[in-house]
Coordinates of C-alpha atoms in Angstrom, one line a residue:
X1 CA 14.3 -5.0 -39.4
X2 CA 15.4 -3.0 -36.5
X3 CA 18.2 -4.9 -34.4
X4 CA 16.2 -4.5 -31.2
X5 CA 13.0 -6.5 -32.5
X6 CA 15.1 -9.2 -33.8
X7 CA 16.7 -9.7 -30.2
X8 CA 13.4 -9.6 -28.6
X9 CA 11.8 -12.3 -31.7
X10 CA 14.6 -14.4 -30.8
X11 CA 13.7 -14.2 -27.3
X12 CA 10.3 -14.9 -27.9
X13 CA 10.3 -17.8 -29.9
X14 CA 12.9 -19.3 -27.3
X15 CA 10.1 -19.5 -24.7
X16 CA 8.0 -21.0 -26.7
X17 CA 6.1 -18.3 -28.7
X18 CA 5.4 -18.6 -31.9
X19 CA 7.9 -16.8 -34.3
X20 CA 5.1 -15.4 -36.5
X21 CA 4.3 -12.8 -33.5
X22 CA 3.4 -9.7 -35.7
X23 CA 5.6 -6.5 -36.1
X24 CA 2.5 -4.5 -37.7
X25 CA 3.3 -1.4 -37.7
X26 CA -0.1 -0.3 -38.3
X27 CA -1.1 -2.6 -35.5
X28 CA 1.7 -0.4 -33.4
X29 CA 0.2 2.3 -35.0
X30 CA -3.2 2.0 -33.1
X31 CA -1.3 0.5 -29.6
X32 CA -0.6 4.1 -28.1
X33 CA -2.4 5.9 -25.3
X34 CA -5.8 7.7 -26.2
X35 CA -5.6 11.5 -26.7
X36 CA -7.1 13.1 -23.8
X37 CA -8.3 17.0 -23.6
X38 CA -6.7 18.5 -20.5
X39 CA -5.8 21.8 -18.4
X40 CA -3.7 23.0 -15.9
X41 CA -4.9 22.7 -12.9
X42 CA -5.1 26.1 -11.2
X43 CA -1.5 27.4 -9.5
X44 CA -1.8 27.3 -5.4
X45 CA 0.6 28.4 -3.2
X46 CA 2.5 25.5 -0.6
X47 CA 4.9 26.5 1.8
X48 CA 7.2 24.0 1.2
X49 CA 9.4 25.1 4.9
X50 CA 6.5 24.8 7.2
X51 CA 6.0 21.4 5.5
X52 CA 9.3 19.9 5.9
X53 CA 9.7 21.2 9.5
X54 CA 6.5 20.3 10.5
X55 CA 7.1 16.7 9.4
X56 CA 10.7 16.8 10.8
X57 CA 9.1 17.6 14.2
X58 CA 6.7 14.9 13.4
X59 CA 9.1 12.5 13.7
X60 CA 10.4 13.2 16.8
X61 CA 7.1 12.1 18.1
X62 CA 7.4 7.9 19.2
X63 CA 4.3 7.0 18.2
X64 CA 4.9 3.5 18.4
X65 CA 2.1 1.2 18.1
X66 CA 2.1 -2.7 20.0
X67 CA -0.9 -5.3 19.7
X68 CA -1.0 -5.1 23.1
X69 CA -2.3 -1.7 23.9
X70 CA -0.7 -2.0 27.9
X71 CA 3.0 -1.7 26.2
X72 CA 2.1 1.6 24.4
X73 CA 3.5 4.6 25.5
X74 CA 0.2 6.4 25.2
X75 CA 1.5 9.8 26.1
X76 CA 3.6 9.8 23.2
X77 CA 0.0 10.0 21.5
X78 CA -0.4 12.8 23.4
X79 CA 2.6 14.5 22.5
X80 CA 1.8 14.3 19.2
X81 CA -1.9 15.3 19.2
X82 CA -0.3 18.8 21.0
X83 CA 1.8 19.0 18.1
X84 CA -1.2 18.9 16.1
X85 CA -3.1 21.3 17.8
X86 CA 0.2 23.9 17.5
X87 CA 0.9 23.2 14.0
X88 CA -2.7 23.4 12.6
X89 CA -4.5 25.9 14.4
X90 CA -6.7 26.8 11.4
X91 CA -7.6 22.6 12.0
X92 CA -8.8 22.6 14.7
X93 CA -10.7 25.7 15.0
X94 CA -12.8 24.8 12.1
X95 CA -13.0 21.2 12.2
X96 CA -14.8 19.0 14.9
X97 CA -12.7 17.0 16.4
X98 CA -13.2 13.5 18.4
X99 CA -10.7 11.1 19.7
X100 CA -12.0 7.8 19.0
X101 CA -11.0 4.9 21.2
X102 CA -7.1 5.3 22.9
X103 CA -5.8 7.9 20.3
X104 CA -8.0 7.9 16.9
X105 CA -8.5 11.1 15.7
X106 CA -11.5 12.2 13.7
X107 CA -11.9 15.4 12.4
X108 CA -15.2 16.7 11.0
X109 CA -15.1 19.6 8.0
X110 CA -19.0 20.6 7.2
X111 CA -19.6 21.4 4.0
X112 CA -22.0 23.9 2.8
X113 CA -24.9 21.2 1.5
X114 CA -25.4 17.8 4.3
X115 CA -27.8 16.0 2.1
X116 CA -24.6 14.9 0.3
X117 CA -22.4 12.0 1.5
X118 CA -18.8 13.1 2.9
X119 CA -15.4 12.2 1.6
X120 CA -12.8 11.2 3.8
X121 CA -9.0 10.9 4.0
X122 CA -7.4 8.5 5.8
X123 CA -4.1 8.3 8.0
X124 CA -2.2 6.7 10.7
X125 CA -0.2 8.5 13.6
X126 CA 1.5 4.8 14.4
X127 CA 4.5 4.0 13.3
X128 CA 6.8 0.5 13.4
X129 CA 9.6 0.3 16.0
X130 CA 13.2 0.2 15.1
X131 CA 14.3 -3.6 15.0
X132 CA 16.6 -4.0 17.9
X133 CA 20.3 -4.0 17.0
X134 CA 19.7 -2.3 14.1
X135 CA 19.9 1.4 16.0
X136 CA 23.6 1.9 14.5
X137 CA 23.3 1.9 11.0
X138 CA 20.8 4.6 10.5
X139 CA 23.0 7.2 8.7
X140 CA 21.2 10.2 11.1
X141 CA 19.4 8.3 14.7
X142 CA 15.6 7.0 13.4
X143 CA 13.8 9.3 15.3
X144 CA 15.5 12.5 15.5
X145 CA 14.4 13.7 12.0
X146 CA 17.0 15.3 11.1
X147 CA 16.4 17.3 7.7
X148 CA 19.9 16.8 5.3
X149 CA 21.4 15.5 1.7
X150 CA 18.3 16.7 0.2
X151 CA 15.8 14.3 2.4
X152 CA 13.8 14.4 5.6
X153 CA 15.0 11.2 8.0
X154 CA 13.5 9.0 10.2
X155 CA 11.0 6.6 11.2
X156 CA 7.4 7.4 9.9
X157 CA 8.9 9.7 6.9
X158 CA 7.6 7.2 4.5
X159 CA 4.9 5.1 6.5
X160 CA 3.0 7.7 6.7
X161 CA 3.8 10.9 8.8
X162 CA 4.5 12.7 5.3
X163 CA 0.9 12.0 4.1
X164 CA -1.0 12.6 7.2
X165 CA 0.9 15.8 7.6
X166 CA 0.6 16.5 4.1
X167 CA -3.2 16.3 4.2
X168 CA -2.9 18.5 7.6
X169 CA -0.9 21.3 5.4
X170 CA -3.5 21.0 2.8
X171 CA -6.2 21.8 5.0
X172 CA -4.9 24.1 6.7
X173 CA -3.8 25.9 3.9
X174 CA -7.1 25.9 1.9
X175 CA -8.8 27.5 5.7
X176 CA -6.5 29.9 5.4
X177 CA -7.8 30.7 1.7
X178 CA -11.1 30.6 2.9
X179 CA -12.4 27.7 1.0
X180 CA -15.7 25.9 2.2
X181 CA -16.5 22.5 0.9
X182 CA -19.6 21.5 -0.6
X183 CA -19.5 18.4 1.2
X184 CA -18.6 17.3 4.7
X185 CA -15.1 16.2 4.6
X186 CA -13.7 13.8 7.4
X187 CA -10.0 13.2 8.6
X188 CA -9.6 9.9 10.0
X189 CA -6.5 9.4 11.7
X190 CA -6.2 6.3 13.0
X191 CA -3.8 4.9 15.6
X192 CA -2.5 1.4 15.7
X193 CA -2.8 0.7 11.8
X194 CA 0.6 -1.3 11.9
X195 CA 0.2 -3.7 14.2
X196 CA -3.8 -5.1 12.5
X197 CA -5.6 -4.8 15.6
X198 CA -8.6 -6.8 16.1
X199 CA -12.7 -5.8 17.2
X200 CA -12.5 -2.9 19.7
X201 CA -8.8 -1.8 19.7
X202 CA -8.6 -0.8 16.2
X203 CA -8.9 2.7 15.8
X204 CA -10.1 2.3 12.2
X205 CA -12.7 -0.2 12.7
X206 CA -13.9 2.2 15.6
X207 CA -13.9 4.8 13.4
X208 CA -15.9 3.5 11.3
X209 CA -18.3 1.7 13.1
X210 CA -18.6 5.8 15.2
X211 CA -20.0 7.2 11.5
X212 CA -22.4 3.9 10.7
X213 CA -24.1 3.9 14.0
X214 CA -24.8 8.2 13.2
X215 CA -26.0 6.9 9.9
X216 CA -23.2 8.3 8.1
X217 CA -22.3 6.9 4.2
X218 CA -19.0 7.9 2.7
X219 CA -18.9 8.6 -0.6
X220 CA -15.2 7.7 -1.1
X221 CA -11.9 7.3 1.2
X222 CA -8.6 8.1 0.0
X223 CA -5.4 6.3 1.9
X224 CA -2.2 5.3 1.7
X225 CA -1.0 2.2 -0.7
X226 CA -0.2 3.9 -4.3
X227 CA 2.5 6.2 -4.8
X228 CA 4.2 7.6 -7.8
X229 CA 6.7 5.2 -9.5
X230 CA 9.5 6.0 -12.1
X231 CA 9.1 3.7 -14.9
X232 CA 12.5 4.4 -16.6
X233 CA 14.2 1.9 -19.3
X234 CA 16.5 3.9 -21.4
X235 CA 15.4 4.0 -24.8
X236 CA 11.9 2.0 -24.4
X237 CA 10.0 4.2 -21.7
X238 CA 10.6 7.2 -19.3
X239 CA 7.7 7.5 -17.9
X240 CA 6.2 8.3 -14.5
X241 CA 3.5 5.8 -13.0
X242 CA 0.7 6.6 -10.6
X243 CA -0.8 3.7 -8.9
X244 CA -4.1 4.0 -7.6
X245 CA -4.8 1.0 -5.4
X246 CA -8.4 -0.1 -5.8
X247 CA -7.8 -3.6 -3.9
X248 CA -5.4 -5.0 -1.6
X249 CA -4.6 -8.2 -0.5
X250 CA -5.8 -10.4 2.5
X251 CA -3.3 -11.7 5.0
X252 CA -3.0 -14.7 7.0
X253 CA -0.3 -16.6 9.7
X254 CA -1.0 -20.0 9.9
X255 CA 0.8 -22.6 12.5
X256 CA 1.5 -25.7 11.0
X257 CA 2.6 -28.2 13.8
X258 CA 4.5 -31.9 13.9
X259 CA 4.2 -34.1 17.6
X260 CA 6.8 -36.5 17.9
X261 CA 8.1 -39.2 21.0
X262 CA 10.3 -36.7 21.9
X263 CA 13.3 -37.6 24.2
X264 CA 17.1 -37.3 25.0
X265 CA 18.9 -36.4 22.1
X266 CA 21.0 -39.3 22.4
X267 CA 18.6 -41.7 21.1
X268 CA 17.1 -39.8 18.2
X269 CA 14.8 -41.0 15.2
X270 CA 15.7 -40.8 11.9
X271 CA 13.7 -37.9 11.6
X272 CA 12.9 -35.4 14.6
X273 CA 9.6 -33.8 14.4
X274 CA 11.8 -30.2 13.3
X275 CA 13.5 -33.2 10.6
X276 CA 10.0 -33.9 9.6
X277 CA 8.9 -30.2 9.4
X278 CA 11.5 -29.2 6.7
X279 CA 9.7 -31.8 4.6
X280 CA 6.6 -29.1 5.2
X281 CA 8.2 -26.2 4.4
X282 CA 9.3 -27.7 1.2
X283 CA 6.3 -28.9 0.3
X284 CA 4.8 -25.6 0.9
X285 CA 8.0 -23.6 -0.9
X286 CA 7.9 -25.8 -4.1
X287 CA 4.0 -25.6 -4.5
X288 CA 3.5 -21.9 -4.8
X289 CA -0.4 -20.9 -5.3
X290 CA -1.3 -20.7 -9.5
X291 CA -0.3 -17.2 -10.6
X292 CA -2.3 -15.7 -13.1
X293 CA -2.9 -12.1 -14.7
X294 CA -5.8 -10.6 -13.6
X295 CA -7.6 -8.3 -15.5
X296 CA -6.4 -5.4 -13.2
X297 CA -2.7 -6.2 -14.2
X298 CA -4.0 -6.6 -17.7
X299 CA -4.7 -3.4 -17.5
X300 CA -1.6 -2.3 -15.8
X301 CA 0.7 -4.0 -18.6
X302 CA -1.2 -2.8 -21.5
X303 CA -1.3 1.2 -20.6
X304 CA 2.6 0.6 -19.8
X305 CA 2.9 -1.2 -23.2
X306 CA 1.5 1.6 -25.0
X307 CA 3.3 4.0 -23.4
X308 CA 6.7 2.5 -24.7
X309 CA 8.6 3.7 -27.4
X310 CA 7.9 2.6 -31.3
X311 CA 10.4 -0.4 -31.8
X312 CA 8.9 -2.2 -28.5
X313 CA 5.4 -1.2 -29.1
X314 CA 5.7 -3.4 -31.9
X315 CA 6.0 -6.3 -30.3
X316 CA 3.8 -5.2 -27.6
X317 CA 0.8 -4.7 -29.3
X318 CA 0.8 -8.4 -29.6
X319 CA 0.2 -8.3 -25.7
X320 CA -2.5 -10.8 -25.9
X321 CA -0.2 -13.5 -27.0
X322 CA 2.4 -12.5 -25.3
X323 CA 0.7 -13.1 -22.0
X324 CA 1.7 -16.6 -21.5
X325 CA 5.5 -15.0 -22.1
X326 CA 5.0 -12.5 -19.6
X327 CA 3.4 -14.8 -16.6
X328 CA 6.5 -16.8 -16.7
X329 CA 8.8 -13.9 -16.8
X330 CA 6.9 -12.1 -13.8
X331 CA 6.7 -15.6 -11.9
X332 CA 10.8 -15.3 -11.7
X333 CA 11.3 -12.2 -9.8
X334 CA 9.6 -11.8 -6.3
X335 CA 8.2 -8.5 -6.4
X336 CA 6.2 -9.6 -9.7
X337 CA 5.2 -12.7 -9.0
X338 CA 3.5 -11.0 -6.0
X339 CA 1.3 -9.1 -8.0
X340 CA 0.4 -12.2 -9.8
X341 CA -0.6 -14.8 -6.7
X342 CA -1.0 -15.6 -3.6
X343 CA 2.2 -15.6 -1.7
X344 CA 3.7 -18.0 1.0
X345 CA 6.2 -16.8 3.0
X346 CA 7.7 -19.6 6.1
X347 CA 8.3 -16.6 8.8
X348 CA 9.0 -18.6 12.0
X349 CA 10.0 -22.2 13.9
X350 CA 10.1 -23.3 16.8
X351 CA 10.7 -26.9 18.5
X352 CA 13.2 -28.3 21.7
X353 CA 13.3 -26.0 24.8
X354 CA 16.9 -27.4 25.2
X355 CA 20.1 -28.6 22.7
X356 CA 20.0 -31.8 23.8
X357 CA 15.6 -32.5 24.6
X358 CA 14.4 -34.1 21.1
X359 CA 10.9 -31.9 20.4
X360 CA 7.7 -33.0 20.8
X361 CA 6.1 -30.5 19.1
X362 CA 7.5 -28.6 16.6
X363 CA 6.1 -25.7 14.6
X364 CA 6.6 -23.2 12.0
X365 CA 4.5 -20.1 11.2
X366 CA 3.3 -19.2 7.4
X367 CA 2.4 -16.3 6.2
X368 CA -0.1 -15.4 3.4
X369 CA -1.1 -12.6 1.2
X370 CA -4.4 -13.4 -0.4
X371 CA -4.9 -12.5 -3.8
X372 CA -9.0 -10.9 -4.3
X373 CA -10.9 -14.1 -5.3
X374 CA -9.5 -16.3 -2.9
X375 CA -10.2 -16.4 0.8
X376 CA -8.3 -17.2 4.2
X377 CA -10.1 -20.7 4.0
X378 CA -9.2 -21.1 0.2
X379 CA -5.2 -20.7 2.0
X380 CA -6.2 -23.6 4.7
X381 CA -7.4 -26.5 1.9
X382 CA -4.0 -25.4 -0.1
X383 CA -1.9 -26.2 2.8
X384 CA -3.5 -29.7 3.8
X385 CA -3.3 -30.4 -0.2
X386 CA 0.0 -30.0 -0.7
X387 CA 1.7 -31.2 2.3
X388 CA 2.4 -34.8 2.2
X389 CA 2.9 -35.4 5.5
X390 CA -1.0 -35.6 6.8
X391 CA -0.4 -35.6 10.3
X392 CA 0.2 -32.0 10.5
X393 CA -1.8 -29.9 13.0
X394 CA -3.3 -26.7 10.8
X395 CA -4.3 -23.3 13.4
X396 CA -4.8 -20.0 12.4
X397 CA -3.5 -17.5 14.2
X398 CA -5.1 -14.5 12.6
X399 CA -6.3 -13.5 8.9
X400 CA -8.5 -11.2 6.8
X401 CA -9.9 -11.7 3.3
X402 CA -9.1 -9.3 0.4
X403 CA -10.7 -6.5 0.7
X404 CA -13.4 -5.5 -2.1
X405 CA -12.6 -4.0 -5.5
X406 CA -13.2 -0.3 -6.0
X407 CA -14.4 0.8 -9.2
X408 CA -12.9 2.6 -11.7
X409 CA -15.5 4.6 -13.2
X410 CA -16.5 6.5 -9.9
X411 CA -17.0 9.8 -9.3
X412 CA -13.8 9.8 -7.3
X413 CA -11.5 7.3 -9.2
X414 CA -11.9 9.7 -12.2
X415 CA -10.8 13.0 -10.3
X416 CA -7.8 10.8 -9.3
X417 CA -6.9 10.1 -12.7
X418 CA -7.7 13.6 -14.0
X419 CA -5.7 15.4 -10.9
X420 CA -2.6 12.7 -11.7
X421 CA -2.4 13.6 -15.1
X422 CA -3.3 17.8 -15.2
X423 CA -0.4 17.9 -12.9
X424 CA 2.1 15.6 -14.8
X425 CA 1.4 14.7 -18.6
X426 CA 3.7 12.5 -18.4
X427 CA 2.3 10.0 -16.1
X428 CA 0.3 6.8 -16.6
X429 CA -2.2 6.5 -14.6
X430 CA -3.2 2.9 -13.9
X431 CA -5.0 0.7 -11.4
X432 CA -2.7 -0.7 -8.3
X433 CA -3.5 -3.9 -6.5
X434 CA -1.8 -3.0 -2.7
X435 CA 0.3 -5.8 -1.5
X436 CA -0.2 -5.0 2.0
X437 CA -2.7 -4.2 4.1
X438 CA -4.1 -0.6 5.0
X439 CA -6.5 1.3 7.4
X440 CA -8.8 1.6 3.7
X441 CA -9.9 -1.5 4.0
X442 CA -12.4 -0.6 7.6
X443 CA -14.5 1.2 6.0
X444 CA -15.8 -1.0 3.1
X445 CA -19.1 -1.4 5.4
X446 CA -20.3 2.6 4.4
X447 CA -18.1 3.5 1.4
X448 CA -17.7 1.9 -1.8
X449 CA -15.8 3.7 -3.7
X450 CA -12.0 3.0 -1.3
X451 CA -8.6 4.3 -2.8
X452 CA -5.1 4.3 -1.8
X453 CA -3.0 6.6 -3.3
X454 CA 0.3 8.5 -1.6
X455 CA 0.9 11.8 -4.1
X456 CA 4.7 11.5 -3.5
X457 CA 7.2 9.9 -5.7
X458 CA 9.7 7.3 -5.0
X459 CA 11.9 4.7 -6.9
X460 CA 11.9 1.3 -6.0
X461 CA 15.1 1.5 -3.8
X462 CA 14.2 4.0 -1.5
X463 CA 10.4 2.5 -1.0
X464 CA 12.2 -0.3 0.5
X465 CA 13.5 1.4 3.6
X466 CA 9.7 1.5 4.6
X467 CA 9.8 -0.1 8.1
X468 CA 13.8 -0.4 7.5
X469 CA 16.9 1.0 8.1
X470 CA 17.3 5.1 7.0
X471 CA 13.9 5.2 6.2
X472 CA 13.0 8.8 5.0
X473 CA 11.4 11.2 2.4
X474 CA 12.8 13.5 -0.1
X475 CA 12.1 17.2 0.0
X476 CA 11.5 17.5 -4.0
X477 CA 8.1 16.0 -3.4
X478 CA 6.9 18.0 -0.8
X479 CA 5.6 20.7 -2.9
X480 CA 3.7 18.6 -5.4
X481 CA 2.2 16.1 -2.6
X482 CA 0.3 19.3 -1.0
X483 CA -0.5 20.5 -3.9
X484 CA -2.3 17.4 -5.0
X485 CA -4.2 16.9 -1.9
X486 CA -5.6 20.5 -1.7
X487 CA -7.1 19.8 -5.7
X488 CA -8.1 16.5 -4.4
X489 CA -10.1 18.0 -1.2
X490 CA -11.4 21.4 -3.8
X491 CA -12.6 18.8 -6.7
X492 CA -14.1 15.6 -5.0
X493 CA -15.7 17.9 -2.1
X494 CA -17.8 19.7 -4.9
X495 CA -21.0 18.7 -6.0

């Protein structure tokens, strides 16, 4: 027996699995992806420059977005609707536009037949600002997009100047070719995505809630959330994964408070209320919410299991018993387990004005990211459960359920996969569960058929400079990102 399966049996049955996990190899055999009749997608021209300087110029622009729409610098908005106008001029001579609330842009493409619903692609012009001290470690200054070392830098390259642009190259590009849409097809170019505004000050919601009231359906949205993901273990896969988000997870920040005596800090208790409060946020730490594989990330393990090479397969295509084996492998590492539960995350505290003033009130602030299936009350009951201490004070601060899970046989879902794969064979195309939370979400109350998919590719490291330090985008993925959205808007526009 190959060495490899007897390291991984030995594995196995150490955690508990029973050692009689089969090696079939006909079973193996039969655990590969489906055959699936393709063709290349028809060649169309991108120029690749205008892309990367427009974006470069994009980030100069400081849209920064605050809660509190008085401490936005709103000609910055401005600014960068003028850059709009310069870049796109195609844009905006063909397409309606509105701005929607402060600085939400909608555009309007009409299609050749009305009766049909519209598609719409999604975007945000806000950006996150740079965490203060941090200025000095960006390798080139975070908003000066500077273009070197193969990459396009600053703030918004990532989240989400490079799709927003992206889709304005595509259309503009596909004017310029003279293409009409069958359909209507809306831009929706929101403005204070990353701060979750609330009612009347968010752009999206407005957005929205412009198209309902004129009676307006989508028949799908495309955002943000998926990307394309290297799945690379040398020897068992190299493979390329595109993850189209069909969910994403709800949110909440919760304020869990302690009241004490209070006092000099002379005389203190054996506990202080902040003393008392580090019994909460243990209580909360050491009772994580039950993780459990839903049958989305079913699905995601099994087309990765099938996509590995033969020696794993063979093991893998036991996947069903294997599951419990899995959970408690995923439930160790962080970005896993996320996928997996609901997670709890202890964010803030506060308690004494002063060194020497014992607290009366001391507080910490939780935050949550709601698996679909549970709710931001679900969160609430779990805290009072399993805190011991039952003299806590429980306020929410702000929250939103999951959002609503998209199909995967659409109309549109099945372009996605077909336009994924026709432009790299080599990918697996799965469904994504999107940890945070999107613009997509707004518009569940007239479409039901909400993706989030990014068409450019990143590995794990460099996703992680989203709202961080040297955040920025590389220029091999320009091409193909424009590319995919001008199929995308030519396919799902068409009858």
């Amino acid at each position: 027996m190959d060495k490899k399966i007897k390291k991984i049996k030995k594995i196995l049955a150490a955690t508990g699995v029973a050692a009689a996990i089969g090696t079939n190899a006909y079973r193996a055999s039969k655990f590969k992806p489906e055959p699936r009749k393709w063709a290349p997608l028809p060649d169309t021209k991108v120029d690749v420059d205008k892309f990367a300087c427009d974006l470069s110029d994009a980030i100069k622009i400081k849209t920064i977005s605050n809660l509190d729409p008085d401490k936005v610098d709103w000609a910055e908005f401005d600014k960068f609707h003028a850059f709009l106008e310069e870049r796109f001029p195609l844009l905006h001579e063909n397409l309606e536009k509105e701005v929607i609330g402060k600085a939400s842009l909608m555009f309007r493409w009409k299609g050749s037949n009305p009766d049909l619903d519209p598609i719409a692609l999604l975007g945000h012009q806000d950006v996150v600002p740079i965490s203060a001290g941090t200025e000095g470690d960006w390798v080139h200054p975070p908003f000066s997009g500077v273009i070197a070392d193969g990459f396009i830098w600053g703030r918004g390259a990532l989240d989400m100047k490079n799709h927003l642009i992206g889709v304005c190259e595509a259309v503009e590009s596909l004017l310029g070719e003279g293409f009409v849409p069958v359909r209507d097809v809306y831009l929706l170019f929101g403005h204070n995505e990353e701060v979750l505004a609330e009612g009347s000050n968010n752009g999206a919601m407005l957005m929205c809630r412009t198209l309902k009231d004129r009676g307006i359906r989508l028949d799908c949205v495309i955002d943000e959330g998926g990307a394309i993901i290297p799945v690379n273990a040398k020897g068992i896969i190299t493979k390329e994964l595109a993850g189209i988000g069909i969910a994403e997870k709800g949110h909440c920040d919760f304020e869990i408070s302690v009241y004490a005596k209070g006092g000099h800090s002379s005389q203190p208790p054996k506990h202080t209320a902040l003393g008392e409060l580090a019994d909460v946020i243990k209580d909360l730490e050491n009772n994580q919410f039950k993780a459990k594989i839903s049958p989305l990330m079913d699905e995601l393990f099994t087309k990765i299991g099938k996509n590995t090479s033969l020696p794993v397969r063979q093991i893998l295509c036991n996947y069903k018993l294997l599951k419990p084996v899995v959970l408690q492998v995923c439930k160790q590492i962080p970005p896993a387990a996320s996928m997996l539960r609901t997670t709890t995350a202890v964010t803030m505290a506060s308690g004494s004005p002063a060194a020497n003033v014992l607290p009366q009130k001391a507080s910490i602030v939780a935050n949550f990211r709601i698996m679909p299936g549970q709710t931001v009350s679900d969160v609430e009951d779990h805290i009072k459960k399993v805190v011991r201490n039952k003299n806590i004070e429980v306020r929410l601060i702000k929250g939103s359920d999951p959002s609503n899970i998209s199909p995967t046989d659409s109309r549109c879902f099945k372009a996605l996969d077909d336009i994924c794969y026709r432009m790299n064979t080599n990918s697996i195309v799965a469904p994504y569960l999107v940890m945070g939370g999107t613009d997509a979400r707004n518009y569940e109350p007239i479409c039901d058929n909400v993706y989030r998919y990014s068409p450019f590719k990143f590995d794990t490291e460099l996703l992680l400079t989203t709202h961080g330090t040297n955040e920025r985008c590389p220029l091999e993925c320009l091409e193909k990102a424009v590319k995919f959205f001008k199929h995308y808007i030519t396919i799902v526009s068409a009858e």
